[in-house]
XYZ file of N, CA and C in Angstrom:
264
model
N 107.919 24.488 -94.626
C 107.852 25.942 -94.617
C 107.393 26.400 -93.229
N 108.279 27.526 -92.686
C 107.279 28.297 -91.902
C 107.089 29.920 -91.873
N 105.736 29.924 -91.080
C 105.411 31.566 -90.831
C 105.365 32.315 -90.250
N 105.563 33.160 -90.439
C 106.147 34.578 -89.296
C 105.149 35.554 -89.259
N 104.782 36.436 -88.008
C 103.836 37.552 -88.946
C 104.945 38.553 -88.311
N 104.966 40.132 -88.723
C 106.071 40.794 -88.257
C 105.773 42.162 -88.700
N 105.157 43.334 -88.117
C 104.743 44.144 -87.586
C 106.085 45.696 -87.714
N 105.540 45.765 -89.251
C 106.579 47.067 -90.103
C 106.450 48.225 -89.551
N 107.127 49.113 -88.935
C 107.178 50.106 -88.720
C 108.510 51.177 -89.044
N 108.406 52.363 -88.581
C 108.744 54.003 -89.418
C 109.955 54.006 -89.339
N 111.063 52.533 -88.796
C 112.697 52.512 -88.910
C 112.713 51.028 -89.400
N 113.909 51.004 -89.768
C 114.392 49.841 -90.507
C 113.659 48.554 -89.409
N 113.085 47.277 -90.133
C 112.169 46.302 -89.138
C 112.915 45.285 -89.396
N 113.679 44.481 -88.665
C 114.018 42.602 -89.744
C 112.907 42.213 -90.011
N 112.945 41.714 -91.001
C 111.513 40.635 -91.445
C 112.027 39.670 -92.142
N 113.378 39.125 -91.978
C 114.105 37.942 -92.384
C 115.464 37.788 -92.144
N 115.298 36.821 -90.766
C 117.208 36.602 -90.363
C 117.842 36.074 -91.412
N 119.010 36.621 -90.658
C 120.046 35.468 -91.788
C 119.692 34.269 -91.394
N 120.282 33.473 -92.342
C 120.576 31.414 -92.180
C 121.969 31.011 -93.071
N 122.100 29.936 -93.184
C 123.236 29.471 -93.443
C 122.728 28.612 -94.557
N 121.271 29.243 -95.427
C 121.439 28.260 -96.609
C 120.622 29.684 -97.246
N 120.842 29.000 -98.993
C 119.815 30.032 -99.856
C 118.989 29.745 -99.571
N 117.740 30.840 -100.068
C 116.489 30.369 -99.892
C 115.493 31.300 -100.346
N 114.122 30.844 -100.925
C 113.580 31.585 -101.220
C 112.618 32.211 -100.095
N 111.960 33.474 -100.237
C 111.101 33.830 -98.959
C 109.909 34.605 -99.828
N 108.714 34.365 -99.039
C 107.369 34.852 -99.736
C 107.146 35.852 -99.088
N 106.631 37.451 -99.098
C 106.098 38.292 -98.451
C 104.385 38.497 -98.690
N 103.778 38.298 -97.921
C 102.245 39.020 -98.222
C 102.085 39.832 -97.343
N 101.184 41.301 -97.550
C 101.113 42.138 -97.174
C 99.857 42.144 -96.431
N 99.658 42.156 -95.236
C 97.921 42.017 -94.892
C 97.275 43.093 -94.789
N 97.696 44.477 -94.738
C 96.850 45.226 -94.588
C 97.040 46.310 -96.331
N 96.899 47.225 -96.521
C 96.824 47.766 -97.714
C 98.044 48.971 -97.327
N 99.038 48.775 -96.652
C 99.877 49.957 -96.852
C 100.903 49.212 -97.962
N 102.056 50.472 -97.973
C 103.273 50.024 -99.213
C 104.537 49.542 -98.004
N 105.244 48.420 -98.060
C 105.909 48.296 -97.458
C 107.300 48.286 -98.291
N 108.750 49.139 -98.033
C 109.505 49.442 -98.482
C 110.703 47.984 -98.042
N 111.405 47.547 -99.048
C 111.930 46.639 -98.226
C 113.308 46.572 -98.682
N 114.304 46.167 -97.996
C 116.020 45.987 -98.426
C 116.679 46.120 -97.167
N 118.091 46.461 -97.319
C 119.058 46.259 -96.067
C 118.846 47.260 -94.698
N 119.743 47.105 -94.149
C 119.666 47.542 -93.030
C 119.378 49.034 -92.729
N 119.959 49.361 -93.700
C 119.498 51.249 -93.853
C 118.464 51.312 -94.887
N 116.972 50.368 -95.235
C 116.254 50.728 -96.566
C 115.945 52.109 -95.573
N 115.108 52.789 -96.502
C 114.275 54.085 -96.286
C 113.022 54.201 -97.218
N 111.552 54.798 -97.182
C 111.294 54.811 -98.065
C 111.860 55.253 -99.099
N 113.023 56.163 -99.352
C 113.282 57.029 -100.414
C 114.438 55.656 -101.685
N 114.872 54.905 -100.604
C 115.999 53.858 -101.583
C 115.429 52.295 -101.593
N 113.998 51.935 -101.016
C 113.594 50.836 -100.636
C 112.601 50.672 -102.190
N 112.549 48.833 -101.768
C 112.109 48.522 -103.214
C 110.007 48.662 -102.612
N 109.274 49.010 -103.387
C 107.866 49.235 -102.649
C 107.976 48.369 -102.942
N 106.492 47.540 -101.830
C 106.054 46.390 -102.019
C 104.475 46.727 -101.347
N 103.486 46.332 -102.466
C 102.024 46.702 -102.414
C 101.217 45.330 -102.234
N 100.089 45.627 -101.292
C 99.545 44.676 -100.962
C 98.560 44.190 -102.671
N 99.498 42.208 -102.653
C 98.423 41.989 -104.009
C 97.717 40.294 -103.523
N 97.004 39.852 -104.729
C 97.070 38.476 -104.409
C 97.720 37.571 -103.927
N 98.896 37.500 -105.025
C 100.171 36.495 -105.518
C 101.268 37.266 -104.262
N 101.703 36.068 -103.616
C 102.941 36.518 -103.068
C 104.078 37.285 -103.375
N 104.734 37.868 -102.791
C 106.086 38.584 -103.459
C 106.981 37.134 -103.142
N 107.837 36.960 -104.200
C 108.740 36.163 -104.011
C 110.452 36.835 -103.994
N 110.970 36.657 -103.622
C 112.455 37.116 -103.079
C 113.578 35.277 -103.119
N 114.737 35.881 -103.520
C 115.738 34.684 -103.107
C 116.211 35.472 -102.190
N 116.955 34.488 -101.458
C 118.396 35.290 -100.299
C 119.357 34.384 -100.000
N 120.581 35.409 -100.569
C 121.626 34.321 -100.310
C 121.729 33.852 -98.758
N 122.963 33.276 -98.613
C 123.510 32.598 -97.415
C 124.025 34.347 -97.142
N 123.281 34.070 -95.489
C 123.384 35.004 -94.081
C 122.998 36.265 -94.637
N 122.353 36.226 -95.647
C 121.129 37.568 -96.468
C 120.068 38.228 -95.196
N 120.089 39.195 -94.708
C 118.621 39.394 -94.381
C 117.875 40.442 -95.058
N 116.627 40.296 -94.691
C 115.726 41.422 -95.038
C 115.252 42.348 -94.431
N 115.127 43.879 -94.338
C 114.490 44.480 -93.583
C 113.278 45.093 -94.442
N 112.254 46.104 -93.802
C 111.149 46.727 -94.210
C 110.999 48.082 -93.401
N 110.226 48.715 -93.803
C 109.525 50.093 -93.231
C 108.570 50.486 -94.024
N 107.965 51.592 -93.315
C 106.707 52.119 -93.795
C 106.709 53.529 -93.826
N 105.957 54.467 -93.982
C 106.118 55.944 -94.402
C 105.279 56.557 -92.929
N 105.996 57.789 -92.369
C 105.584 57.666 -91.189
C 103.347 58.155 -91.053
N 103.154 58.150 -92.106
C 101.714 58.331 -92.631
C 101.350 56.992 -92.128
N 101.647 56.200 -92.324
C 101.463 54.904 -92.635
C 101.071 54.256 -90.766
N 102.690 54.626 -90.276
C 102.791 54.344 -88.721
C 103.349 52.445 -88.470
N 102.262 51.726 -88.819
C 103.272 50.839 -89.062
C 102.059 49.309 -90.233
N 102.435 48.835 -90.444
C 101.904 47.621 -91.561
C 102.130 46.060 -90.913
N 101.114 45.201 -91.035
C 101.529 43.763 -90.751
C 102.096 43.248 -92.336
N 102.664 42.398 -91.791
C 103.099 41.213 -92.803
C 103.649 40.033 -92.628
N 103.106 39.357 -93.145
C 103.379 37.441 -93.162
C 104.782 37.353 -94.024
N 105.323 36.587 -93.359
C 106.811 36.101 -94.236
C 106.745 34.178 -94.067
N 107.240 33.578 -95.232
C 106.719 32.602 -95.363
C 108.438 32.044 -96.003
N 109.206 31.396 -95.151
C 110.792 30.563 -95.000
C 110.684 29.281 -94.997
N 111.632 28.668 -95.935
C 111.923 27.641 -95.934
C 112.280 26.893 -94.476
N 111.497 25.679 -94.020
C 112.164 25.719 -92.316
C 113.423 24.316 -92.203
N 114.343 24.812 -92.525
C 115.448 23.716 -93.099
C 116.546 23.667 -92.101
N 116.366 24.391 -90.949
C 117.223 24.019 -89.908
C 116.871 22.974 -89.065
């Protein structure tokens, strides 16, 4: 496995390239904002929330899937750890 940390802010952020295999990916949230997350256009208004908890968020992603994030411009911007299979 490896880890990323990756620094959400008020437009669409990657927080997971594509790859050329499935895979699952962990999100933890380090600070206490809501981080909104999905494709390339999420927004808060169509993004799935994601709240800082214990337990990791777990996500699959297909082959050449990525992930993006944002935050509410209240917010300004959020850290977060992403945690990938390292299989290349």
């Amino acid at each position: 496995m490896k880890t990323t940390q990756v620094t959400v802010g008020t437009t669409p952020t990657l927080i997971v390239n594509p790859d050329d295999q499935n895979r699952y990916i962990y999100l933890q949230i380090v600070n206490t904002a809501t981080i909104y997350v999905g494709d390339s256009t999420v927004t808060t208004d169509n993004g799935m929330p994601l709240e800082k908890q214990q337990n990791l968020h777990q996500f699959f992603l297909p082959i050449k899937q990525t992930m993006y994030g944002i935050v509410t411009e209240q917010v300004g911007t959020a850290d977060l750890r992403i945690m990938t299979p390292d299989v290349d």
